[in-house]
Coordinates of C-alpha atoms in Angstrom, one line a residue:
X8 CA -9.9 -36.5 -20.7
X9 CA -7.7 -39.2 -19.3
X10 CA -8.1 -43.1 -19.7
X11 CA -5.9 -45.5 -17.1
X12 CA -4.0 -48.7 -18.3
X13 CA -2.1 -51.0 -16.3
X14 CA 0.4 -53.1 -18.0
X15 CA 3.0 -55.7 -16.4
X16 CA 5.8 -53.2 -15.4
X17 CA 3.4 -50.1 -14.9
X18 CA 0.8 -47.5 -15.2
X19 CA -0.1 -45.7 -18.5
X20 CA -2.5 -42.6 -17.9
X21 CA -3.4 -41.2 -21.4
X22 CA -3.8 -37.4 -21.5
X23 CA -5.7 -36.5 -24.6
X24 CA -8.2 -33.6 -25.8
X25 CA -7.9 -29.7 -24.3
X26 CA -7.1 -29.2 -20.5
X27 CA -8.3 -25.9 -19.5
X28 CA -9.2 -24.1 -16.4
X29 CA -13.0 -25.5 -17.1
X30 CA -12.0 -29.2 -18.4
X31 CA -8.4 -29.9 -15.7
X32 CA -10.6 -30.3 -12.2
X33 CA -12.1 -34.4 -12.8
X34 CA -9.1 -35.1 -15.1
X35 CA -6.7 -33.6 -12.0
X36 CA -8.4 -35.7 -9.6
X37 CA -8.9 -39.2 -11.7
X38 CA -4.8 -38.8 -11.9
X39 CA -4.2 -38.0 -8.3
X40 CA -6.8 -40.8 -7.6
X41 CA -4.7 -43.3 -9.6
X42 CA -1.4 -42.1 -8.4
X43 CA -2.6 -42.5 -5.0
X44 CA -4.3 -46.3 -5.6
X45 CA -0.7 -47.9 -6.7
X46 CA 2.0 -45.6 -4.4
X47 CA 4.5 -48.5 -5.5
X48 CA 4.6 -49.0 -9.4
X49 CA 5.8 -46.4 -11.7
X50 CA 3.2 -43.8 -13.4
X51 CA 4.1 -43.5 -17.3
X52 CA 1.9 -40.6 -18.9
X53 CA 1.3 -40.6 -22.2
X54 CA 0.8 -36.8 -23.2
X55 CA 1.2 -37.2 -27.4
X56 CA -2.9 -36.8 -27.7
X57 CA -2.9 -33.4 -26.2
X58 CA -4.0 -30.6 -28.2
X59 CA -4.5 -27.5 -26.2
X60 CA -3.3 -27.1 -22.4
X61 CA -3.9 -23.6 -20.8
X62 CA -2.0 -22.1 -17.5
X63 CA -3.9 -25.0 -15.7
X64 CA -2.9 -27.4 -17.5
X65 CA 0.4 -26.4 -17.0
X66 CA 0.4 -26.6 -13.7
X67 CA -1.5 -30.2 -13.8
X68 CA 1.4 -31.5 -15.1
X69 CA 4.2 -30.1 -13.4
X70 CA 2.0 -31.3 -10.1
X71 CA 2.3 -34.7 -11.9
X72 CA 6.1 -34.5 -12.1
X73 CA 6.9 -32.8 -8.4
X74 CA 4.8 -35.7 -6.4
X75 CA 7.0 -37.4 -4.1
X76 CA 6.9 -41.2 -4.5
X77 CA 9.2 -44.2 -3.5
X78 CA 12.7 -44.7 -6.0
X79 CA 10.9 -46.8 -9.0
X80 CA 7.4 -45.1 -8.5
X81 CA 8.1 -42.1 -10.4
X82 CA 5.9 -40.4 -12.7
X83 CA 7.2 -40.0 -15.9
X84 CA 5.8 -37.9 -18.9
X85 CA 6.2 -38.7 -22.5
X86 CA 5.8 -37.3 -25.9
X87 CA 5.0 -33.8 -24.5
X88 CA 5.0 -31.1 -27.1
X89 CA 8.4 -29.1 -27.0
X90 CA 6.8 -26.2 -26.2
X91 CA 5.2 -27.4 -23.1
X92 CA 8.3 -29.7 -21.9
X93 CA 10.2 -26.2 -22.2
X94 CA 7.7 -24.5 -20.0
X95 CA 8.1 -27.4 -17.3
X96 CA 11.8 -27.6 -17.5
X97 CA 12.0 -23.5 -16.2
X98 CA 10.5 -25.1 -12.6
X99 CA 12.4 -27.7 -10.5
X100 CA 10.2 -29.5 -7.9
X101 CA 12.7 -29.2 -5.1
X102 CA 12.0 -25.5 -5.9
X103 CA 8.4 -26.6 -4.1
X104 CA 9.6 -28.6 -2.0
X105 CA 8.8 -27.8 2.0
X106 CA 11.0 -28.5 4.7
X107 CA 9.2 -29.3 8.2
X108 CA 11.5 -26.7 10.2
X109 CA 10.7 -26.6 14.4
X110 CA 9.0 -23.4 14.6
X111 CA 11.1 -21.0 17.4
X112 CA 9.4 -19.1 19.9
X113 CA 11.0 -15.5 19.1
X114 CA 11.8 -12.9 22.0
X115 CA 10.5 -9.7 22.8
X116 CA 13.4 -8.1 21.2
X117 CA 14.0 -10.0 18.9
X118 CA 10.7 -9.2 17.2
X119 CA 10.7 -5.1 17.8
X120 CA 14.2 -5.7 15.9
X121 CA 12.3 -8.0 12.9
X122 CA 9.7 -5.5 12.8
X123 CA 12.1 -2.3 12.8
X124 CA 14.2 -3.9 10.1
X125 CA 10.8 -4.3 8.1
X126 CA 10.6 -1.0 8.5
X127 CA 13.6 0.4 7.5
X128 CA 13.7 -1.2 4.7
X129 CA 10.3 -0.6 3.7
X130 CA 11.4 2.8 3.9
X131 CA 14.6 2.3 1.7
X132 CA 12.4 1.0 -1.1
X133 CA 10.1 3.7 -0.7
X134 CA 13.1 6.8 -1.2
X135 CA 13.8 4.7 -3.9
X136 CA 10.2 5.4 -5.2
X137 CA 10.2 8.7 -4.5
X138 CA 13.2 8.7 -6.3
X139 CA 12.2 6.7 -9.8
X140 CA 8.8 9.2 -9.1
X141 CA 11.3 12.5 -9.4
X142 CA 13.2 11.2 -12.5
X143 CA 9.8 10.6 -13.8
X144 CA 8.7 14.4 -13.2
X145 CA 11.9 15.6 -14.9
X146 CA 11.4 13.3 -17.8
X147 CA 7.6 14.7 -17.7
X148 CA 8.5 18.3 -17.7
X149 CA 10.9 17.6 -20.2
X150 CA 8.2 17.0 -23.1
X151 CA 5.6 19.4 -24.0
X152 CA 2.2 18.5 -21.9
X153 CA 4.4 15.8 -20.3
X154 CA 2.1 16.9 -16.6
X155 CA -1.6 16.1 -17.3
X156 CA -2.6 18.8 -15.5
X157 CA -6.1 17.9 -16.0
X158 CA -6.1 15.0 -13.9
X159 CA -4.0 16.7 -11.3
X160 CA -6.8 19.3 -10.9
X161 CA -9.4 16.5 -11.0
X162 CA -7.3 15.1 -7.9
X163 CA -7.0 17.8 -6.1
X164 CA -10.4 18.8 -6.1
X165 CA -11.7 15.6 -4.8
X166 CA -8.4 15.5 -2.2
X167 CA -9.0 18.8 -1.1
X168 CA -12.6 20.3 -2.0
X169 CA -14.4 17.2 -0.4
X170 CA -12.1 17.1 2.4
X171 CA -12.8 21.1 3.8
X172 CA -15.8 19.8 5.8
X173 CA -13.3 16.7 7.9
X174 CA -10.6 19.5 8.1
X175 CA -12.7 22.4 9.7
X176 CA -14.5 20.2 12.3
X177 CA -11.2 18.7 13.7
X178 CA -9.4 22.0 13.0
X179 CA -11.8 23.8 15.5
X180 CA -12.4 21.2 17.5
X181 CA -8.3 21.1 18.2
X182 CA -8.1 24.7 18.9
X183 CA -11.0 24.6 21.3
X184 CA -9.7 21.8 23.1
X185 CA -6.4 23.0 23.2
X186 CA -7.7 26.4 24.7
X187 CA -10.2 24.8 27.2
X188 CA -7.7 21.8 28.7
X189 CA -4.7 24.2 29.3
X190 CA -7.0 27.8 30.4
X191 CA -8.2 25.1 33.3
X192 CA -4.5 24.7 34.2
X193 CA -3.6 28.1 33.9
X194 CA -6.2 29.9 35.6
X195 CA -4.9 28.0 39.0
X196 CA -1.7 30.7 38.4
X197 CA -3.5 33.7 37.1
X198 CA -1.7 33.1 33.8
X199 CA -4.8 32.5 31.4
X200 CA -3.8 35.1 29.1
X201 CA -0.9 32.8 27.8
X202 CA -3.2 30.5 27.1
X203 CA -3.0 32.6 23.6
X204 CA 0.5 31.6 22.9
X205 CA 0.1 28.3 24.0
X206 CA -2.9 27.9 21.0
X207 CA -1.3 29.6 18.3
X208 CA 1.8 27.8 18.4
X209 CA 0.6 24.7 18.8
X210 CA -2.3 25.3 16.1
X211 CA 0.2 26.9 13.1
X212 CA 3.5 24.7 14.3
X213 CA 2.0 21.1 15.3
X214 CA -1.6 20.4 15.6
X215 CA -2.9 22.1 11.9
X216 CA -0.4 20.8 10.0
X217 CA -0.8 16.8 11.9
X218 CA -4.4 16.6 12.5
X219 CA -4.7 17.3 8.9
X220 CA -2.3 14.6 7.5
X221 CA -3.9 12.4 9.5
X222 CA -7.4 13.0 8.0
X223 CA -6.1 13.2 4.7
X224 CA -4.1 9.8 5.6
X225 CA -7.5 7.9 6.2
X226 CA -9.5 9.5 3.5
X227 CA -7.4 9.9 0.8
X228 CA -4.4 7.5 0.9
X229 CA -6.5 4.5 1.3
X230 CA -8.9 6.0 -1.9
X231 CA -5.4 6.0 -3.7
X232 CA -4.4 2.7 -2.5
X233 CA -7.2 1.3 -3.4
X234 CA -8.1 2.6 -6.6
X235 CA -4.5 1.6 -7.9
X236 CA -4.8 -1.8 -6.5
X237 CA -8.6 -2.2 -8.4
X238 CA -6.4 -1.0 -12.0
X239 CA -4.1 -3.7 -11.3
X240 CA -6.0 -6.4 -10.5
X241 CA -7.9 -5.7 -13.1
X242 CA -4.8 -5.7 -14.9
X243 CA -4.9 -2.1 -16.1
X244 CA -1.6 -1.7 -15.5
X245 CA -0.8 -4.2 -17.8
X246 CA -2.6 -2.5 -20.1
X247 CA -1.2 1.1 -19.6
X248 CA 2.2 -0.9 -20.1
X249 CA 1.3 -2.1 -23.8
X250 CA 0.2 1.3 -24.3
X251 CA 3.8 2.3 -23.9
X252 CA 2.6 4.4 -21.0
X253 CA 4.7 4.6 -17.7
X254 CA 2.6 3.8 -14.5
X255 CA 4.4 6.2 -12.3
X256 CA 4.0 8.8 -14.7
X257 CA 0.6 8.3 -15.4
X258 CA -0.9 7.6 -12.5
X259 CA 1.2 8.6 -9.4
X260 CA 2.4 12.0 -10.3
X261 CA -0.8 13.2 -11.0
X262 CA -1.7 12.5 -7.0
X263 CA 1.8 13.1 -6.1
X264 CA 1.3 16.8 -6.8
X265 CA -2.0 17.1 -6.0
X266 CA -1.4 16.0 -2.7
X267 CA 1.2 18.3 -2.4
X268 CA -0.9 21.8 -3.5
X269 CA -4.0 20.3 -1.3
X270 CA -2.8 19.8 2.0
X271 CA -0.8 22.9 2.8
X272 CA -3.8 24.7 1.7
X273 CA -6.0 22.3 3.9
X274 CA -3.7 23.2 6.2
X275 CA -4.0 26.8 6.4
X276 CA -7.7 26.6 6.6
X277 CA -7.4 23.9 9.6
X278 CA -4.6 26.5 11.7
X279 CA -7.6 29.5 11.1
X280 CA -10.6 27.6 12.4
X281 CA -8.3 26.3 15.0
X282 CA -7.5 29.8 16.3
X283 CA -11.1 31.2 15.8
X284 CA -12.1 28.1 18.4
X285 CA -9.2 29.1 20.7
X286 CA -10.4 32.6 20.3
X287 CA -13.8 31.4 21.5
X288 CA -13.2 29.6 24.1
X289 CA -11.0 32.1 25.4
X290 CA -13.9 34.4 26.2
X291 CA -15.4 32.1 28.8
X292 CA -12.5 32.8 30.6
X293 CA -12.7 36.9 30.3
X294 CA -10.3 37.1 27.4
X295 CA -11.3 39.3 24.4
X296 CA -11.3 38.6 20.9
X297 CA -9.6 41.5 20.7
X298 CA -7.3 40.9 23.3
X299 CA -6.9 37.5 21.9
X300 CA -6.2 38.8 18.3
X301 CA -3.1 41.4 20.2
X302 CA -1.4 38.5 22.0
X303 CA -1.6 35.9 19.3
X304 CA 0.4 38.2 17.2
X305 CA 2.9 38.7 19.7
X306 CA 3.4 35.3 20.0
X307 CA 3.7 34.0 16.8
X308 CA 5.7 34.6 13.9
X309 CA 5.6 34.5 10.1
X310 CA 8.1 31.4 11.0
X311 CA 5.5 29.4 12.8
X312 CA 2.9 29.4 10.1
X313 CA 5.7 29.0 7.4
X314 CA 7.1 25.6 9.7
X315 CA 3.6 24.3 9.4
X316 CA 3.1 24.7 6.0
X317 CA 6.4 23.4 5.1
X318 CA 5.6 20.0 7.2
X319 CA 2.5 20.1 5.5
X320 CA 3.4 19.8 2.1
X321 CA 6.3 17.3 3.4
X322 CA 3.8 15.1 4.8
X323 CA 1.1 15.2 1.4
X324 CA 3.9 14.0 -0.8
X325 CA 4.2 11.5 2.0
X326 CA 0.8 10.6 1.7
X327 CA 0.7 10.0 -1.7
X328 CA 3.9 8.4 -2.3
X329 CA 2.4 5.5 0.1
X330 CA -0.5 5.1 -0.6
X331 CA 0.8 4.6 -4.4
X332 CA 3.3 2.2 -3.4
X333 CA 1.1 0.5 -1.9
X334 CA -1.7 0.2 -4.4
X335 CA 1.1 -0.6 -6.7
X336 CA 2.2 -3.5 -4.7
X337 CA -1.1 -5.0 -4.0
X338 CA -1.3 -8.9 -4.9
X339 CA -4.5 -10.8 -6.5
X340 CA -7.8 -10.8 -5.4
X341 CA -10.0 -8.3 -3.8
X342 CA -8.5 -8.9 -0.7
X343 CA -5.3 -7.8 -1.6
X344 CA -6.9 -4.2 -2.4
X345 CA -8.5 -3.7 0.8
X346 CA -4.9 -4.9 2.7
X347 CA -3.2 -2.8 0.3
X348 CA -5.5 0.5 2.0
X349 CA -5.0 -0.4 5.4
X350 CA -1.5 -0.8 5.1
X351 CA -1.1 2.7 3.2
X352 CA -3.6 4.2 6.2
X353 CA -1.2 2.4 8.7
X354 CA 2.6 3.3 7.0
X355 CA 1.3 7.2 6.6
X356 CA 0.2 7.7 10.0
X357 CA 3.1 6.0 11.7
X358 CA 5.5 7.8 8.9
X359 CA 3.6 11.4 9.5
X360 CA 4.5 11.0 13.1
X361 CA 8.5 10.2 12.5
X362 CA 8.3 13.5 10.4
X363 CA 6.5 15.4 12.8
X364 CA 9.5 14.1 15.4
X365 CA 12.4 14.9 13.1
X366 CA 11.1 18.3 12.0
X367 CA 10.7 19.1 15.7
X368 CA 14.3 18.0 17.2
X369 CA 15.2 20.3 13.7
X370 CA 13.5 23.7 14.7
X371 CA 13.6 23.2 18.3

């Protein structure tokens, strides 16, 4: 509670009982009331007859000492318990202070540069989690049942297992588009036959290993974002740090290697529904299976699959790494969980598609 005296030279608000998040709202606005009814006379608060202030009531006060007021209006606070007076004295208020700045209209370039300097160093921090998750795998294989396999198994089988169905609709689905869009083109030149090559590069090089991270992007990197940001919210994190427990050890390796045994394996599956949908359509237009089956292993090599699954597994630990970092990152509220999965969705696709560029300009 609060009481308000006014004496000749100025304003004495006692502060007295417990000020907690349940008791600080009507005591917080009788004070502002009062500071705001004499703007000109100095604001003395007495604070000796507290006896229990929580976070709020912490921040009651040090709204009490950062209001701006004429020279000679100041609020000032007295007898505060030293433990509370060294808790305010961490925070300056021209810490808080805000500065009305013009607000400048930005350029076209100027914001593709803001944004790719966000980016790049978005992407600095996260090699630098990638990194702090490696040391954290050494350190794990270091100790006896340092790798709770368990879990990684448990992952894996609801990355992978639950994802098949996604995987070998938009694997097939690829390869019978692929076959269909360019046999239109090449039956104009009497060349439908390399309609073959066409689909089995593109399925075991490109196509199964992308279409896949992608899926596996929107399905399972925002599940991991998200369930990390619900633990720390919930502040389970906090929890699996009094433990002893390390986070990164605990809970990202785990999906860090699941994600990268699932995908390639997704992978494969997606590439072989994929041809078996080129293979079909490829019959409309008077080409066997059999035939299909003769060229297709003219045309590709051990290589081509072994590109695939190689960008494959490059783009799980992708995956996971982000969707991690971002779940690790994610701020208060429930809000903050479901920004944290859109933004992992978002940084793995756009990332998957760098990859996908630098691997190709490699092995061209």
């Amino acid at each position: 509670m609060s009481a308000v005296t006014p004496t000749a030279d100025d304003i004495q608000v006692v502060l007295e009982g417990r000020i907690t998040a349940h008791t600080a709202a009507p005591i917080w606005q009788s004070v502002i009331e009062t500071l705001t009814r004499h703007p000109d006379r100095p604001i003395r608060v007495d604070a000796s007859r507290l006896e229990y202030v929580d976070n709020v009531g912490i921040a009651l006060l040090f709204d009490l000492i950062r209001q701006d007021r004429s020279a000679g209006a100041q609020v000032q606070l007295q007898a505060l318990a030293p433990n509370l007076a060294a808790i305010l004295s961490h925070y300056s208020p021209a810490d808080f202070a805000t500065q009305a700045t013009a607000r400048r209209h930005m350029g076209t370039f100027e914001e593709i540069g803001r944004a790719a300097s966000h980016y790049f160093a978005y992407l600095q921090e996260l090699i630098g989690f990638l990194g702090g998750c490696l040391r954290a795998l050494r350190q794990a294989r270091a100790r006896p049942g340092g790798v709770n396999w368990g879990d990684v198994l448990d992952i894996a089988t609801e990355t992978g297992a639950n994802a098949v169905p996604i995987v070998l609709l938009m694997g097939f689905l690829m390869g019978v588009i692929i076959a269909f869009e360019v046999g239109l083109v090449a039956r104009q030149f009497g060349a439908v036959i390399f309609v073959v090559n066409g689909v089995g590069i593109a399925m075991l090089r490109e196509l199964g290993a992308l279409m896949t991270a992608i899926v596996i992007a929107g399905r399972t990197g925002a599940a991991f974002a998200a369930q990390i940001g619900t633990q720390k919210v919930n502040e389970e994190l906090n929890a699996i740090c009094t433990f002893g427990l390390d986070p990164i050890e605990f809970l990202v390796l785990p999906r860090i290697l699941a994600a990268f045994m699932v995908v390639p394996l997704l992978t494969m599956l997606a590439d072989f529904v994929g041809l078996i949908g080129g293979a079909l359509v490829m019959t409309t237009f008077h080409i066997s299976l059999l035939q299909f089956y003769t060229r297709l292993l003219s045309a590709v090599t051990p290589g081509d699959l072994a590109l695939g699954i190689i960008k494959s597994a490059v783009f799980g630990i992708t995956i996971a790494a982000v969707g991690c970092h971002r779940g690790l990152g994610t701020g208060a509220g429930a809000t903050s969980v479901g920004l944290a999965a859109t933004s992992a969705v978002v940084t793995s696709i756009v990332l998957i598609v760098v990859l996908d560029g630098v691997f190709a300009v490699l092995t061209s």
